mmCIF file of C-alpha atoms in Angstrom:
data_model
loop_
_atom_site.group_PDB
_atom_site.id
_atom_site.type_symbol
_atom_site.label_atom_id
_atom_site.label_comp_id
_atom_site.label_asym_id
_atom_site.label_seq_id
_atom_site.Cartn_x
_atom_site.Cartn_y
_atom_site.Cartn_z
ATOM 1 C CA UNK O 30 105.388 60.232 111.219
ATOM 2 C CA UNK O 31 107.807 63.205 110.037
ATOM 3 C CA UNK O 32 107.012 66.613 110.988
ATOM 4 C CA UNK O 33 105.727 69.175 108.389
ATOM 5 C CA UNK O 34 108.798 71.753 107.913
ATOM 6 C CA UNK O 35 107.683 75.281 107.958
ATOM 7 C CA UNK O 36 108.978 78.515 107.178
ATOM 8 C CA UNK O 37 108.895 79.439 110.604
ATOM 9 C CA UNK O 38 109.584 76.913 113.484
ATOM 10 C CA UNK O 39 107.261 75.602 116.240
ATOM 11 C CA UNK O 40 109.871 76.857 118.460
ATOM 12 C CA UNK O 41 109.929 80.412 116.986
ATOM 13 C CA UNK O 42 106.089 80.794 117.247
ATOM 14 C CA UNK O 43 106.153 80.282 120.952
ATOM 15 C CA UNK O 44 108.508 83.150 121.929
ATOM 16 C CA UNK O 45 106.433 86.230 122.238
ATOM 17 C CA UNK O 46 108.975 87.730 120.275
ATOM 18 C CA UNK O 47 108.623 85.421 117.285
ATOM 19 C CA UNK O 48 104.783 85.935 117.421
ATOM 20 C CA UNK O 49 105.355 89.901 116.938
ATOM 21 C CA UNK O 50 108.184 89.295 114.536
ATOM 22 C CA UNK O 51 105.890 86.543 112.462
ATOM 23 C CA UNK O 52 102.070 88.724 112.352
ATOM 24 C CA UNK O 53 104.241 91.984 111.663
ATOM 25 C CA UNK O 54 105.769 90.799 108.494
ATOM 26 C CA UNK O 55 102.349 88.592 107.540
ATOM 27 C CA UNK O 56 100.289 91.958 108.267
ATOM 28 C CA UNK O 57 102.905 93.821 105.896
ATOM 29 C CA UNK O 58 102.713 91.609 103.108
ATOM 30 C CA UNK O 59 99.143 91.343 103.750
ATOM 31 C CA UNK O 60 98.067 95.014 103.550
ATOM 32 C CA UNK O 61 101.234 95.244 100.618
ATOM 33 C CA UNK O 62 99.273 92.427 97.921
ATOM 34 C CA UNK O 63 95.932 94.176 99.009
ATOM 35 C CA UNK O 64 96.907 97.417 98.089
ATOM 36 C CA UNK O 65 98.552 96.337 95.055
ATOM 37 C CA UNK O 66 95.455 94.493 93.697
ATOM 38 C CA UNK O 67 92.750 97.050 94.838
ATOM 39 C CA UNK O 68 94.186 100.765 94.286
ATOM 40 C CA UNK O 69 93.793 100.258 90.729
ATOM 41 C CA UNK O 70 90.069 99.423 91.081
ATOM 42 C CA UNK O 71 89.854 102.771 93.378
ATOM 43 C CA UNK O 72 91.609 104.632 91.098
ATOM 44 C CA UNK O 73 89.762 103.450 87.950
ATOM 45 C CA UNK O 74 86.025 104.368 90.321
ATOM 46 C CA UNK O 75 87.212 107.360 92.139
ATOM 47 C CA UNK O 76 88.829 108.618 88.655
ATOM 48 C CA UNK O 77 85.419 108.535 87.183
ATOM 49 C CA UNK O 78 83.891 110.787 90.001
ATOM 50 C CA UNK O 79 86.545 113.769 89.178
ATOM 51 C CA UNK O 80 86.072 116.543 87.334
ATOM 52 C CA UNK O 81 87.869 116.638 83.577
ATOM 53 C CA UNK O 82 90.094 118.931 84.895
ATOM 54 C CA UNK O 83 91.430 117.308 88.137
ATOM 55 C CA UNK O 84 91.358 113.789 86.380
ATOM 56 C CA UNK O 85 94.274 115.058 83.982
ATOM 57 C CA UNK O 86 95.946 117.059 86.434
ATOM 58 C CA UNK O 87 99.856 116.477 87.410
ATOM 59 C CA UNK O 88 100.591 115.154 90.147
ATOM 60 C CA UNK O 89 97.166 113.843 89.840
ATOM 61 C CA UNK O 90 94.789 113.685 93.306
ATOM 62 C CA UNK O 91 94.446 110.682 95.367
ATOM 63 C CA UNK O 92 91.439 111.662 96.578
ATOM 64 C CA UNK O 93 88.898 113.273 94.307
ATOM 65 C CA UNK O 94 88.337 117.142 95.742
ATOM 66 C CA UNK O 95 84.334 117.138 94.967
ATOM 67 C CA UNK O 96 83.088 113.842 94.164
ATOM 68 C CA UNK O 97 80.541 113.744 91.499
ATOM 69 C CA UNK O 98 78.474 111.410 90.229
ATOM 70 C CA UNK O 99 77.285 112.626 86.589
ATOM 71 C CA UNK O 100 80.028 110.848 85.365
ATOM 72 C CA UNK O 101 78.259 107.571 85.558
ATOM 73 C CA UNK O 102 74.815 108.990 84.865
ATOM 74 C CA UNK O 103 76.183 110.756 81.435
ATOM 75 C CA UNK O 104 77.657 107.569 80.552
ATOM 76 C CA UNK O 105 74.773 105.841 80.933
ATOM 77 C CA UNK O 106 73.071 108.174 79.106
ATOM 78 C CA UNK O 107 75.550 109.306 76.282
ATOM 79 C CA UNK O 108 77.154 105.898 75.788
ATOM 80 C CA UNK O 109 73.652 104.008 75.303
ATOM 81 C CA UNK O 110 75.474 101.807 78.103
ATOM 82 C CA UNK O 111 72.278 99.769 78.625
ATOM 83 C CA UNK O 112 71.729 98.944 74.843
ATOM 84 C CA UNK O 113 75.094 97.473 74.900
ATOM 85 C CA UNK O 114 75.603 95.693 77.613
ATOM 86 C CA UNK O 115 72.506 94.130 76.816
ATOM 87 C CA UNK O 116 73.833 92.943 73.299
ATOM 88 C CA UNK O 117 77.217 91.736 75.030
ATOM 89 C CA UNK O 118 75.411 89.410 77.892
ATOM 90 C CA UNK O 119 73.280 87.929 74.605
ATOM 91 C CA UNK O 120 76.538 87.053 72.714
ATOM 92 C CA UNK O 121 78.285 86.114 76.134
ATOM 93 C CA UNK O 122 75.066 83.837 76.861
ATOM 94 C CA UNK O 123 74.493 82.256 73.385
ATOM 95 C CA UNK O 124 78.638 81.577 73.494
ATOM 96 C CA UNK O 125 78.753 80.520 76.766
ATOM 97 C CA UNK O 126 75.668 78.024 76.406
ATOM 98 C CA UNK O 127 76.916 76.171 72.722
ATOM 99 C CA UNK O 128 80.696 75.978 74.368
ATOM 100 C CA UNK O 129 78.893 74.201 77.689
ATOM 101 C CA UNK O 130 76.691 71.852 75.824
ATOM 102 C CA UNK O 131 78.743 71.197 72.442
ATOM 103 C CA UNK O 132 82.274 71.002 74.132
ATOM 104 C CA UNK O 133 80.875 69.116 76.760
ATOM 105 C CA UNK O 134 78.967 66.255 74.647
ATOM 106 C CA UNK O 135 82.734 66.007 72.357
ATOM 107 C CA UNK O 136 84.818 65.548 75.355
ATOM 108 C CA UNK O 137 82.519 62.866 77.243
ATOM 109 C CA UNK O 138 82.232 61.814 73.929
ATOM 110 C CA UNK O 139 85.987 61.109 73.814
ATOM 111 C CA UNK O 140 86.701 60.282 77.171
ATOM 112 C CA UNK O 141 84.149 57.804 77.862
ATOM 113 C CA UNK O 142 82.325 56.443 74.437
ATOM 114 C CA UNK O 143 86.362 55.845 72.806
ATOM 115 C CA UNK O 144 85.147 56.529 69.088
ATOM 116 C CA UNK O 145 87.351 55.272 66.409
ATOM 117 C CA UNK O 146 89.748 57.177 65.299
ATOM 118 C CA UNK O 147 89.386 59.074 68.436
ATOM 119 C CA UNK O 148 93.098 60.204 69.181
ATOM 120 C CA UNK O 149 93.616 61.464 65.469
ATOM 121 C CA UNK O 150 90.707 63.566 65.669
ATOM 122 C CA UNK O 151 92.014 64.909 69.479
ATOM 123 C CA UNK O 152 94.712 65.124 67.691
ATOM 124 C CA UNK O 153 93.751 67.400 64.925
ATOM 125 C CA UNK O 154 91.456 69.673 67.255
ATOM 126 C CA UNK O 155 94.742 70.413 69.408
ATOM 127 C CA UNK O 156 96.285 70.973 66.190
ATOM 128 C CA UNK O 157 94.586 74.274 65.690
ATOM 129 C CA UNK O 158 95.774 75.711 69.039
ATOM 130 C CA UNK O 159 98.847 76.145 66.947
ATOM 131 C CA UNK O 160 97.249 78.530 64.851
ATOM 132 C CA UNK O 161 97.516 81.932 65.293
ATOM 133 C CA UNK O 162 93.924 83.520 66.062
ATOM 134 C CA UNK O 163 94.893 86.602 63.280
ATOM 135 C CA UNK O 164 95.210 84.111 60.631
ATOM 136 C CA UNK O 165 91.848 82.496 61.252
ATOM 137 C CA UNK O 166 90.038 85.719 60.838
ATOM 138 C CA UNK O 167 89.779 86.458 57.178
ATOM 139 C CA UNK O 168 88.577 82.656 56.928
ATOM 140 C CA UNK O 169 86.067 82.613 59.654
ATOM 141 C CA UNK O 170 84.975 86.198 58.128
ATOM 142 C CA UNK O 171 84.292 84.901 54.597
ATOM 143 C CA UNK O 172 82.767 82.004 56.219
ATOM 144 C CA UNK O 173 80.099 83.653 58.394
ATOM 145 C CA UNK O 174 79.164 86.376 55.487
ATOM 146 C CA UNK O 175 78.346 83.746 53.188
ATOM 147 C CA UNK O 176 77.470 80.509 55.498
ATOM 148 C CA UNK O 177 78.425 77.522 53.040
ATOM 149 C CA UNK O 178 75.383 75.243 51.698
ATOM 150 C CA UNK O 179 72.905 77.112 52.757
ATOM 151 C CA UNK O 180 74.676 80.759 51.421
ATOM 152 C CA UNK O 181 73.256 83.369 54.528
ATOM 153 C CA UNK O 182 74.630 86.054 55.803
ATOM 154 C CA UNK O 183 75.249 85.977 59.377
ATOM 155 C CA UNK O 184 76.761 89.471 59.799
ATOM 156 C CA UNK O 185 74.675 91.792 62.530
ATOM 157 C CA UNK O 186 73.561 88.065 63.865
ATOM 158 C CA UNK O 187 74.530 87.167 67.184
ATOM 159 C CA UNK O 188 75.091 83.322 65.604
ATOM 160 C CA UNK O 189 78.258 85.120 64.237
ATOM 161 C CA UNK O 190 79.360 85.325 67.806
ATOM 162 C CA UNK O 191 77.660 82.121 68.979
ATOM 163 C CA UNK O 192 79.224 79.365 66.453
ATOM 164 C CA UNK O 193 82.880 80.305 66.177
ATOM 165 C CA UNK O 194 82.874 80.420 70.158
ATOM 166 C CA UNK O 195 82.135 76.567 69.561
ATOM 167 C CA UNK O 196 85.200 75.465 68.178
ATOM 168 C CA UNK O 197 87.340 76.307 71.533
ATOM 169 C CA UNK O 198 90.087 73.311 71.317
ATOM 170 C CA UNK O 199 91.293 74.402 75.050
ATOM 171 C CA UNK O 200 88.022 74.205 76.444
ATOM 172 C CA UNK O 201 87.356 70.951 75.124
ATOM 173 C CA UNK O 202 90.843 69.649 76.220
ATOM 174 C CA UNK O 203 90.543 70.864 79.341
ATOM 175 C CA UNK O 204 87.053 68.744 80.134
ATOM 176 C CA UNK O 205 88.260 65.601 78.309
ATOM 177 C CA UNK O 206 90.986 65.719 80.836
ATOM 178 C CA UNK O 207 88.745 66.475 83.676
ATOM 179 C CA UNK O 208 86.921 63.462 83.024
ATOM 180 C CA UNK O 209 89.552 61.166 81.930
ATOM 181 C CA UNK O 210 89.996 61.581 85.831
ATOM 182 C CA UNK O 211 86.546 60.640 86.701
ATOM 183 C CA UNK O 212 86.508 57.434 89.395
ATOM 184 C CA UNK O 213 85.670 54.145 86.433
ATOM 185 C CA UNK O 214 83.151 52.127 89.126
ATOM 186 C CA UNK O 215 80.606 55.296 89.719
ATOM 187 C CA UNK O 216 80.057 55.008 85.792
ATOM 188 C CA UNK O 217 80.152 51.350 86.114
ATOM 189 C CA UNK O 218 77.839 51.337 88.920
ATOM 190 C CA UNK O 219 75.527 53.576 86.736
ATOM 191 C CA UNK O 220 75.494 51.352 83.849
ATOM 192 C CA UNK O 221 74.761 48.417 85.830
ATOM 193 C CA UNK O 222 72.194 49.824 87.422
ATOM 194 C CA UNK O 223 70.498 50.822 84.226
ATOM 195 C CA UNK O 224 71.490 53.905 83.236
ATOM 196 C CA UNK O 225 72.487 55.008 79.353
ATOM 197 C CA UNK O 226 75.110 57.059 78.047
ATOM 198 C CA UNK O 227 72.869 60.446 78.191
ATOM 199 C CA UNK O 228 71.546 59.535 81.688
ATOM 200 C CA UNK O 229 75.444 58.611 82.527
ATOM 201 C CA UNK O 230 76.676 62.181 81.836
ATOM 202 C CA UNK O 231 73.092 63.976 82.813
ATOM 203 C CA UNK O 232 72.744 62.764 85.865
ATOM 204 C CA UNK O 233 76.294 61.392 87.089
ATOM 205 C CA UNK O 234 79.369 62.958 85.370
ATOM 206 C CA UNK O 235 77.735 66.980 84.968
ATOM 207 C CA UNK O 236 77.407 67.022 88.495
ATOM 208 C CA UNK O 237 80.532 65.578 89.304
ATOM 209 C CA UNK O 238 82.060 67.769 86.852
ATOM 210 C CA UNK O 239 81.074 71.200 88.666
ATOM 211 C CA UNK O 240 85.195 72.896 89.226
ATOM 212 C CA UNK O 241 85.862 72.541 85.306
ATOM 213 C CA UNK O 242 82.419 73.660 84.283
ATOM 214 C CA UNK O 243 83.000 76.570 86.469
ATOM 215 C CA UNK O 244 86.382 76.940 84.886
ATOM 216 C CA UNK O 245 85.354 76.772 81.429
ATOM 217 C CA UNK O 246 81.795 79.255 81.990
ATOM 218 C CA UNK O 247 84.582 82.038 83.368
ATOM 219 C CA UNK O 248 87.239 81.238 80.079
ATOM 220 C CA UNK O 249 84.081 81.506 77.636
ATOM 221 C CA UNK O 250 82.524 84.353 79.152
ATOM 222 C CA UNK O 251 85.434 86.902 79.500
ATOM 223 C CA UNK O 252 86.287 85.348 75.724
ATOM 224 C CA UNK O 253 83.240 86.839 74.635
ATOM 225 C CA UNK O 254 83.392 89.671 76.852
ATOM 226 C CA UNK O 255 86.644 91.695 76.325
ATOM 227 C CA UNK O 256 86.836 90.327 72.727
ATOM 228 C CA UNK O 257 87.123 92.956 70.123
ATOM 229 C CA UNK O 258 88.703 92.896 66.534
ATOM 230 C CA UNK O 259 85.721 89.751 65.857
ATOM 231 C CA UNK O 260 82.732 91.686 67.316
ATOM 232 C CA UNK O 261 83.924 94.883 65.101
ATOM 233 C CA UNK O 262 83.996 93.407 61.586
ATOM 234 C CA UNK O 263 80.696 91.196 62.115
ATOM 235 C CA UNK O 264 78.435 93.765 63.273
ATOM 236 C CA UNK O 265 78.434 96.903 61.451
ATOM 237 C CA UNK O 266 75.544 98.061 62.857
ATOM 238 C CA UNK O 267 76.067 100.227 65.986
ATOM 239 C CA UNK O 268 72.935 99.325 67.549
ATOM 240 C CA UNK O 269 73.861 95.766 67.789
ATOM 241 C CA UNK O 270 77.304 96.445 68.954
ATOM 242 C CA UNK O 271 78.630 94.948 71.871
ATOM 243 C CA UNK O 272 79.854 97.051 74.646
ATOM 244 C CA UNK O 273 83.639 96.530 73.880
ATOM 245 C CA UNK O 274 83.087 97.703 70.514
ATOM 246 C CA UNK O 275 80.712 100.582 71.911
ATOM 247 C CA UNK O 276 83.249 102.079 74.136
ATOM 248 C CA UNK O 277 86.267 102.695 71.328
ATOM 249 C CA UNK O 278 83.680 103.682 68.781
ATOM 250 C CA UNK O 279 81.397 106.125 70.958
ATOM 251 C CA UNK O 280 84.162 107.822 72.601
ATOM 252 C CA UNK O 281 85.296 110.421 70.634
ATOM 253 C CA UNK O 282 83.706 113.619 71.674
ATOM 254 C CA UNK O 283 83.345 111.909 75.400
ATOM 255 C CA UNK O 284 84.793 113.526 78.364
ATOM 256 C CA UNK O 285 88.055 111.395 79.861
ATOM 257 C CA UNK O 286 85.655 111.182 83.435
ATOM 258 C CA UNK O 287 82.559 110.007 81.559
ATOM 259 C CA UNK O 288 84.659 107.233 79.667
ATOM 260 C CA UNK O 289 86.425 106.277 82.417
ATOM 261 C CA UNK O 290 82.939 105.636 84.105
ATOM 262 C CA UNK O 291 81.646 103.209 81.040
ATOM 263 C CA UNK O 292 84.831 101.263 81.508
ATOM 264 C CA UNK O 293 83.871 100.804 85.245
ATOM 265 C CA UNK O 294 79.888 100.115 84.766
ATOM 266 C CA UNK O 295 81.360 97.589 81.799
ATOM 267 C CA UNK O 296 83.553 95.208 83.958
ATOM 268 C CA UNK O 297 81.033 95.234 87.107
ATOM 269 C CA UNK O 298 79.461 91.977 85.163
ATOM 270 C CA UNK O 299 82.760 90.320 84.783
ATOM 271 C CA UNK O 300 83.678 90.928 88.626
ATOM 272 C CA UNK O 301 80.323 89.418 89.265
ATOM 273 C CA UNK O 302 80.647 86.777 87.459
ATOM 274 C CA UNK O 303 83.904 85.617 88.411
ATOM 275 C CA UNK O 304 82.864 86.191 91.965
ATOM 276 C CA UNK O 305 79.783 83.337 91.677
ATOM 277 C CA UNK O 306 81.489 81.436 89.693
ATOM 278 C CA UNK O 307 84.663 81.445 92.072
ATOM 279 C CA UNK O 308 82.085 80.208 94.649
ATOM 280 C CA UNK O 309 80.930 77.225 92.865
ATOM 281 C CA UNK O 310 84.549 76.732 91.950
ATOM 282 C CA UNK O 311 85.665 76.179 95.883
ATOM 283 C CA UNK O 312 82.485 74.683 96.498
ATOM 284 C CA UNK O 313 83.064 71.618 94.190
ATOM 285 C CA UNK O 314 86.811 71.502 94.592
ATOM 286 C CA UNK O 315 86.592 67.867 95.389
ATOM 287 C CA UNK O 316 84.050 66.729 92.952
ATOM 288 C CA UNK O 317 84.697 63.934 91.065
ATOM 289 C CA UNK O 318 86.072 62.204 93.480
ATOM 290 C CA UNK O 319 85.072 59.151 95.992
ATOM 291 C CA UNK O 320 85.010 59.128 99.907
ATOM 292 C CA UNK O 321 86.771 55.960 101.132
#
């Protein structure tokens, strides 16, 4: 059996010398990549705890001189912070639920059941991923303000949020693939044994299919979530705005520090939820597939 080539030999490793030499430059880079990914987040929290003078002060402060809290309290306050974020986790939900289950059902659909027709209609939902999203919005507007057949208004309605998150081609792409990969004799076995095409994906292929499920929860979500041109010309009403809407249109007469301190309470969800979902992710990394 060959031996795995490394960066850094065997050999090396086992001189004290190469040992300091090796964690030296691994503690550098370390500590480097650390810095580089987490000083922004410090900056962006210990920014908001500055007063409006020192925040816009050059050379600005590393360290804040007083650190004060009001910034996050006025922004709760001021900004209506917990009005909107409650509006944004409904549209995040109701988009992130119709994606699962609709997107879901179309790709086992064309995966496993092998419709007719079923590679010219792949075909023509990876079509529109060559699309530009701008030119889709006038058409998708005039659709939603007068819904065709029944002619309703879904403007100020979360559905206006909801159904156009449906039609995600990548998402749906991205589980047929996953389960184009799926081992053949665990649904075989299922069918033999009894099971239907609803039981099949309930109870085998959902649970197998936990890593792109994961995946595709964290692509809707932050869709939804840092989304903003859409959210602005559907809901005209500011009390049913979502927060990234909220935070352009509330900020005028804000302080910098207070602003800065919305922006922070708004993405603790999204570092949350990319955290769990990162979890499950690792978790399941080897779902889907069979033990020999």
């Amino acid at each position: 059996m060959s031996a795995t080539r490394t960066l850094v030999s065997p050999a090396t490793l086992a001189r004290p010398r190469g040992r300091t030499v090796y964690w030296t430059v691994f503690t550098v880079v370390l500590v480097l990549f650390a810095l580089a990914f987490l000083f922004p987040v410090y900056w962006m929290v210990s920014g908001a705890m500055k007063s409006p003078d020192e925040v816009a002060r050059t050379p600005p402060t590393i360290v804040p001189e007083h650190w004060h809290l009001s910034g996050y309290t006025d922004a709760w306050d001021l900004m209506q912070l917990p009005q909107h974020l409650w509006n944004t986790v409904v549209q995040a939900a109701g988009a992130w639920l119709f994606q699962l289950v609709f997107c879901t059902v179309a790709a086992y659909a064309l995966s496993k059941l092998r419709p007719a027709f079923g590679k010219l209609i792949l075909g023509g939902i990876l079509a529109t991923l060559m699309v530009p999203a701008q030119a889709l919005v006038v058409p998708k507007y005039l659709t939603v303000a007068d819904l065709p057949l029944i002619h309703t208004s879904l403007l100020n309605d979360p559905l206006a949020i909801w159904l156009p998150a449906v039609a995600n081609a990548f998402n749906l792409y991205l589980l047929k693939r996953f389960f184009d990969q799926l081992p053949r004799d665990v649904l075989e076995a299922a069918e033999i044994d009894g099971a239907g095409r609803l039981r099949t994906l309930w109870s085998i292929v959902l649970p197998m299919s936990r890593p792109v499920l994961g995946v595709v929860s964290i692509f809707a979500l932050v869709a939804v979530w840092q989304d903003f041109l859409w959210p602005l010309m559907v809901f005209s009403d500011t009390g049913k705005q979502p927060i990234s809407v909220a935070l352009v249109q509330l900020s005028q007469n804000i302080q910098l520090t207070v602003l800065i301190a919305a922006m922070v309470i708004a993405s603790i969800p999204m570092v949350a939820m990319f955290l769990l979902f990162q979890r499950h992710i690792i978790a399941g990394i080897s779902a889907g597939s069979t033990k020999g």
